[in-house]
Short mmCIF file of C-alpha atoms in Angstrom, two decimals:
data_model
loop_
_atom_site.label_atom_id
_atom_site.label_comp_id
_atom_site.label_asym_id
_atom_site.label_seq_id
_atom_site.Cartn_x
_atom_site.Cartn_y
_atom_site.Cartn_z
CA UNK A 1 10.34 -152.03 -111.19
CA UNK A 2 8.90 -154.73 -109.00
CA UNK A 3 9.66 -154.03 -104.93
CA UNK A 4 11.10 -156.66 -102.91
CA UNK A 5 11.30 -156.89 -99.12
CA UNK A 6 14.93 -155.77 -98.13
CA UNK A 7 13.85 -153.95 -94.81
CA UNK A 8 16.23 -156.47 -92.57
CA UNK A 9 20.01 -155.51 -93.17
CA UNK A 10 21.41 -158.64 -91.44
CA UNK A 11 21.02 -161.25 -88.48
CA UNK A 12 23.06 -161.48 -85.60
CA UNK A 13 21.97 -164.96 -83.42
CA UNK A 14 19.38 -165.44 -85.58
CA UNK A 15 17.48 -161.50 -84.50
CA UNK A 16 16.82 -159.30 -86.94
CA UNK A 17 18.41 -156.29 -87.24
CA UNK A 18 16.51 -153.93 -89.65
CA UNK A 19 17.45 -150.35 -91.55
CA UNK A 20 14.86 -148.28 -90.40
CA UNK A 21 16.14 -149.25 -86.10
CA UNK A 22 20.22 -148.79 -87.78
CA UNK A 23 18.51 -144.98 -88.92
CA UNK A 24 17.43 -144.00 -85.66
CA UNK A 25 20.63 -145.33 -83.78
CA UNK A 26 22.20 -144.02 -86.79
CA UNK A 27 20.51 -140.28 -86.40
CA UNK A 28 20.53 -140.40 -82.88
CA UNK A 29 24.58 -140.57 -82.89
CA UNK A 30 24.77 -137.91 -85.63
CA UNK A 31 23.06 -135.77 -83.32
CA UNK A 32 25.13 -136.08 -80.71
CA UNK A 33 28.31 -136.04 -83.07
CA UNK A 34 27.56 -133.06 -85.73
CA UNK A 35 25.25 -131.11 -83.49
CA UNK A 36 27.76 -130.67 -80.97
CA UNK A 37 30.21 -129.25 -83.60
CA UNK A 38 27.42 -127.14 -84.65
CA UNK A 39 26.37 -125.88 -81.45
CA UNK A 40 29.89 -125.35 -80.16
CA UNK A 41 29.78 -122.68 -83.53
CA UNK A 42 26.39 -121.44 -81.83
CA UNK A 43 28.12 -120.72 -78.45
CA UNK A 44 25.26 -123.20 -77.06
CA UNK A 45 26.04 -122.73 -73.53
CA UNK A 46 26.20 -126.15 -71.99
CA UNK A 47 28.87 -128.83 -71.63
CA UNK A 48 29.56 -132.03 -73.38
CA UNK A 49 27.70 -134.21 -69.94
CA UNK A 50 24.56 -131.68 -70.85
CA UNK A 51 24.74 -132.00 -74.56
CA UNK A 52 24.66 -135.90 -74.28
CA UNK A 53 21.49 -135.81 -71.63
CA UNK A 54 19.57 -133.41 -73.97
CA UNK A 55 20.31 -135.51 -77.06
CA UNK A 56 19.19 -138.40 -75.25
CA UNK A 57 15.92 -136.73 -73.52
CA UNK A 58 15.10 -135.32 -77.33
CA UNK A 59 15.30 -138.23 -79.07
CA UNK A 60 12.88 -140.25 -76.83
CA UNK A 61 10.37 -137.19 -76.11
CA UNK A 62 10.00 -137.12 -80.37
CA UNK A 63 9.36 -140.94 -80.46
CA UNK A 64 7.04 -140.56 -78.13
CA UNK A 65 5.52 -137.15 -80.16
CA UNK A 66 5.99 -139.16 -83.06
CA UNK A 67 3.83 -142.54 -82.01
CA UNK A 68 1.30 -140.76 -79.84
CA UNK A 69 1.36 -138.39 -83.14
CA UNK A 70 0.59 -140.93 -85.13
CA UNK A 71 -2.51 -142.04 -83.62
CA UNK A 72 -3.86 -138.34 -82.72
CA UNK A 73 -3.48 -136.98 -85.94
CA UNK A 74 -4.00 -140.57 -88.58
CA UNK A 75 -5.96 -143.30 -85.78
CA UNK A 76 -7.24 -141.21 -82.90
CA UNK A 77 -10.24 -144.24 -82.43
CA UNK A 78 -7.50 -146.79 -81.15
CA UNK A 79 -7.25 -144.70 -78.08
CA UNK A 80 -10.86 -146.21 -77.47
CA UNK A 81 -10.86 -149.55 -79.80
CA UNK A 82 -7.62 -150.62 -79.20
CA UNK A 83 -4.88 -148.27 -76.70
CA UNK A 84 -2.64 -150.73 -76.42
CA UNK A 85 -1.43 -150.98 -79.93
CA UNK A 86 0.11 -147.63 -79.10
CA UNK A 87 2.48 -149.51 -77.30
CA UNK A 88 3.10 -152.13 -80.11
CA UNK A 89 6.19 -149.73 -81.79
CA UNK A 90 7.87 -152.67 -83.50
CA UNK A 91 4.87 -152.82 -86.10
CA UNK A 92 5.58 -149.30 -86.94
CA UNK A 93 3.91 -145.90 -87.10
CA UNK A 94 5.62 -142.76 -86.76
CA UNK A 95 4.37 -139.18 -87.34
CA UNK A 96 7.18 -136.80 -87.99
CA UNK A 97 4.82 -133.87 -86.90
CA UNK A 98 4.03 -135.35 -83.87
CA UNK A 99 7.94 -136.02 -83.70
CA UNK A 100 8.63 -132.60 -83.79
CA UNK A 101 6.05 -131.95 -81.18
CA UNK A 102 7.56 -133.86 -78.80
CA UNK A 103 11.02 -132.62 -79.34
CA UNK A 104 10.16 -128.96 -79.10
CA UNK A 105 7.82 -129.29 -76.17
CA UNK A 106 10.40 -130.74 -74.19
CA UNK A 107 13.10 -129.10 -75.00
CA UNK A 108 10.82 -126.13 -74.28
CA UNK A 109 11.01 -127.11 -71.06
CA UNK A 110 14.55 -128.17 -70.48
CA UNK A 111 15.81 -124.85 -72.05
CA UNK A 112 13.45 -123.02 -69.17
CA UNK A 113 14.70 -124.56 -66.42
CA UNK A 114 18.47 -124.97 -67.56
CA UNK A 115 18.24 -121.16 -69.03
CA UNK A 116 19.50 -122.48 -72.15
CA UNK A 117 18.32 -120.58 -75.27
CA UNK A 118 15.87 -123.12 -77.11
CA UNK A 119 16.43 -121.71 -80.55
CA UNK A 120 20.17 -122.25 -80.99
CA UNK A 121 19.67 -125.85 -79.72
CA UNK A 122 16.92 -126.22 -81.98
CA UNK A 123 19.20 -124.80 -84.83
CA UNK A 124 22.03 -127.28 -83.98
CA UNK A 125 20.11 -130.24 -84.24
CA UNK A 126 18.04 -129.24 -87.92
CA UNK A 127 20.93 -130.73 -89.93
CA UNK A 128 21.28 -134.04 -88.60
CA UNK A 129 17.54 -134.28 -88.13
CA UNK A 130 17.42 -133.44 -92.23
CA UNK A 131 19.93 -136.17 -93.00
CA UNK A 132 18.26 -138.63 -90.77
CA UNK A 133 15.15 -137.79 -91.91
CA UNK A 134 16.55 -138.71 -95.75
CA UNK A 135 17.69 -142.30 -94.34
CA UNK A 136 14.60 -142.52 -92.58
CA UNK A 137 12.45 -142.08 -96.28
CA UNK A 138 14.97 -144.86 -97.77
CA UNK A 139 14.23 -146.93 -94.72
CA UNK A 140 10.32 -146.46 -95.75
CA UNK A 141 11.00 -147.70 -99.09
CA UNK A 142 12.98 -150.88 -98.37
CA UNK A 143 10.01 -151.39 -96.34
CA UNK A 144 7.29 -150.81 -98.68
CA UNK A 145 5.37 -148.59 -96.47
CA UNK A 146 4.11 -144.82 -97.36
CA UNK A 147 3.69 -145.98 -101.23
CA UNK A 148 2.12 -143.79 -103.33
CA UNK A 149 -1.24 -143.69 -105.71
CA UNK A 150 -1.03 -145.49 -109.12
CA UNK A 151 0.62 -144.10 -111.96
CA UNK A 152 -1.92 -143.16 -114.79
CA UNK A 153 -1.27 -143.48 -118.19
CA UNK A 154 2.37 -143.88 -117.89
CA UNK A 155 4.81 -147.14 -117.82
CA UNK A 156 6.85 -146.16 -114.98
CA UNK A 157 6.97 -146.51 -111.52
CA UNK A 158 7.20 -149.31 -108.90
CA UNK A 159 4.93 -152.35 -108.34
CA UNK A 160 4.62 -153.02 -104.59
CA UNK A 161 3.38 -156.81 -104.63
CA UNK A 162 2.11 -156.84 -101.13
CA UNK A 163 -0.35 -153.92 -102.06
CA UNK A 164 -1.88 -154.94 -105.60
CA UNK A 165 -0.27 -155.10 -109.21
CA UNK A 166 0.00 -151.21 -110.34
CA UNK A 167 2.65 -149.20 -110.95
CA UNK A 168 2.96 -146.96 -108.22
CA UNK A 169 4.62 -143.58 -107.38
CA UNK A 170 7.69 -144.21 -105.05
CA UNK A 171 6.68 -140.99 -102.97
CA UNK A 172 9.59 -142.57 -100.39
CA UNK A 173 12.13 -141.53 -102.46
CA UNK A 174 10.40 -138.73 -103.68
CA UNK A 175 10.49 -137.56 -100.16
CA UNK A 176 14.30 -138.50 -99.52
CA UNK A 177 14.81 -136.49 -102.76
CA UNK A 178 13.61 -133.54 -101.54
CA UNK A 179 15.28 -134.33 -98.11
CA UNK A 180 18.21 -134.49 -99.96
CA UNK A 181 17.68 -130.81 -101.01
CA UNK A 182 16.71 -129.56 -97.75
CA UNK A 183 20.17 -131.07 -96.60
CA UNK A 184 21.67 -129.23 -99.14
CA UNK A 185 20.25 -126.10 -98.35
CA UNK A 186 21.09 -125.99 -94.58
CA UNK A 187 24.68 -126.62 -95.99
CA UNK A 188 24.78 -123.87 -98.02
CA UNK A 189 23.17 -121.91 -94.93
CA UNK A 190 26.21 -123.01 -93.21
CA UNK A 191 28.59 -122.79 -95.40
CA UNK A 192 27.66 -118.96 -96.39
CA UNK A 193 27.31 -118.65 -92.22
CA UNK A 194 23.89 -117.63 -92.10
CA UNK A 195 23.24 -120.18 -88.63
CA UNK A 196 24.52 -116.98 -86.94
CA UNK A 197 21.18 -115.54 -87.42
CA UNK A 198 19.27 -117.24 -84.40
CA UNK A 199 16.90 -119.48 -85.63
CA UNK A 200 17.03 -118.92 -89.17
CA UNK A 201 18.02 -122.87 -89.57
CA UNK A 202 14.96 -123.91 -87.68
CA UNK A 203 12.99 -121.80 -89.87
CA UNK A 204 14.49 -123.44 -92.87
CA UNK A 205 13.60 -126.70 -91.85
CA UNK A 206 9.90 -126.21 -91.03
CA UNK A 207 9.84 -124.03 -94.27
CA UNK A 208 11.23 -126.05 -96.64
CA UNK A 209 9.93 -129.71 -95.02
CA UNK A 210 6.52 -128.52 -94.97
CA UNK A 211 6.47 -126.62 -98.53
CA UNK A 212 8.38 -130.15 -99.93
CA UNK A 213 5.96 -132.84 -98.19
CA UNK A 214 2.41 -130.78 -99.02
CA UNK A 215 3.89 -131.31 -103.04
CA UNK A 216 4.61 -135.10 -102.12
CA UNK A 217 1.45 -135.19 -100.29
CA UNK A 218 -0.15 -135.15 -103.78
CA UNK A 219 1.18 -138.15 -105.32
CA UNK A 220 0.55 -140.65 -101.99
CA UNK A 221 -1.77 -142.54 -101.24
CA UNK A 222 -3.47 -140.56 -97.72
CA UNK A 223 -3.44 -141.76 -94.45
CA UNK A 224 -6.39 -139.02 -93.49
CA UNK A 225 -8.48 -136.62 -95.04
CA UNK A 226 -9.57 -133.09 -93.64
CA UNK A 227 -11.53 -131.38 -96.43
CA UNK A 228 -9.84 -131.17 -99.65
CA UNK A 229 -6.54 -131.54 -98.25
CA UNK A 230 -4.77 -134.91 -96.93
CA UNK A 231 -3.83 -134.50 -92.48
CA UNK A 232 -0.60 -134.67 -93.75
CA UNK A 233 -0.34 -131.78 -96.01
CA UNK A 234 -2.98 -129.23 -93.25
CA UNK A 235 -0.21 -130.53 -91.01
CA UNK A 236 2.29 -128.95 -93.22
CA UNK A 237 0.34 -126.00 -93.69
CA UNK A 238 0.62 -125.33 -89.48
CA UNK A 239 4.66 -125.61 -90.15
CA UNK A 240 5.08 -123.32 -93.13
CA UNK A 241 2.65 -120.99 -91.08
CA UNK A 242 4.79 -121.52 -87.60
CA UNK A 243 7.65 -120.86 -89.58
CA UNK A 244 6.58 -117.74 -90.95
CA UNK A 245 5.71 -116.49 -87.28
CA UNK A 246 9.36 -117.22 -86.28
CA UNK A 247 10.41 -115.64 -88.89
CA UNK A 248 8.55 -112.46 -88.15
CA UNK A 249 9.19 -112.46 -84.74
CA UNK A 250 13.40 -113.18 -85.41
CA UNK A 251 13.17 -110.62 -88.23
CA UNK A 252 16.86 -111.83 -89.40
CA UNK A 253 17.46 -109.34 -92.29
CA UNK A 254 17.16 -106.10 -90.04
CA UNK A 255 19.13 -108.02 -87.51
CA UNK A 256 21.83 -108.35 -90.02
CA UNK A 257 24.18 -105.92 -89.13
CA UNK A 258 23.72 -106.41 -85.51
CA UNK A 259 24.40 -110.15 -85.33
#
């Protein structure tokens, strides 16, 4: 399969509109939408107004996590050779990590000084964050960005004709695949009404995302190197690992027939 360039979705007076800005317009509404269903299930104590604000503050404090992420953890020398592409967003650059950063530092805050409880919000917001996050990975493909290494000894894959002539491994759609799955298992977290265990959906999320991405990690070509591993997959390592902490501290299964 040879990639072509299908990252613009359609014109309108002659600007570009492209998929990757209709995903995060696209996530950002889902959030409001679904995570206000969810969080009404929560008994997330704040109105509609409050919901909206929080939405709104959230989503801009992870793009900035996620583009001041991106350069901390994958370019930290352009904050001496060149700070002002940190400002250049439309050429692209986004660290989920950093993301997530961002989102739970501020809402850190916000849930301290509005004496909201930080894990239910968190916990309303992890399954349209998952489903954005698989639209975001299909966004990444139609771009051709975050391509993986070669394929060796095999006569599959994708050729990505802006990068050389080998057969690559589409780790974008290995990573909305497993996005996919991670959607499926909040679901089924949902569905069997296990979000009434505080945090236990957060958990999931860092859990799973991290355990999924280190795999992915494997086949794609690496934006950084620390050691042996790629920065993306120690990065994963520090969410599997703050999982695991919140999972100790929650201790859902002896909570079970208290909640």
């Amino acid at each position: 399969m040879i990639w072509h360039d299908y990252s613009v979705a359609f014109s309108i007076l002659g600007q570009e509109v492209h998929w990757y800005g209709l995903v995060y317009i696209g996530g950002f509404l889902l959030s409001l939408w679904l995570g206000w269903k969810i969080g009404k299930k929560l008994n997330l104590r704040m109105n509609s107004k409050e919901w909206e604000n929080i939405v709104f503050a959230l989503f801009f404090a992870g793009i900035l996590g996620g583009r001041l992420g991106e350069f901390i953890f994958y370019a930290p020398h352009v904050f001496w050779t060149d700070p002002l592409e940190i400002f250049k967003v439309w050429k692209g650059g986004m660290s989920i990590h950093g993301g997530l950063i961002g989102a739970f530092g501020y809402g850190w805050w916000w849930t301290q000084k509005h004496r909201v409880d930080l894990l239910k919000l968190s916990d309303a917001l992890m399954l349209p964050l998952a489903i954005t996050l698989v639209f975001g990975r299909v966004a990444n493909f139609l771009n051709g960005e975050l391509y993986g290494l070669p394929v060796e000894g095999q006569n599959w894959g994708v050729i990505f004709p802006h990068v050389d002539g080998w057969l690559r491994h589409p780790t974008q759609l290995y990573e909305a695949g497993y996005g996919a799955i991670l959607v499926g298992i909040l679901v089924l977290l949902w569905q069997k009404n296990f979000f009434r265990f505080r945090g236990l959906p957060t958990v999931a999320f860092l859990a799973g995302y991290g355990v999924f991405r280190f795999i992915v990690e494997i086949f794609k070509v690496p934006d950084g190197m620390i050691g042996p591993l790629t920065t993306g997959q120690a990065l994963c390592i520090l969410m599997v690992i703050a999982a695991a902490w919140l999972a100790g501290k929650q201790n859902f299964w002896e909570s079970h027939g208290r909640r």
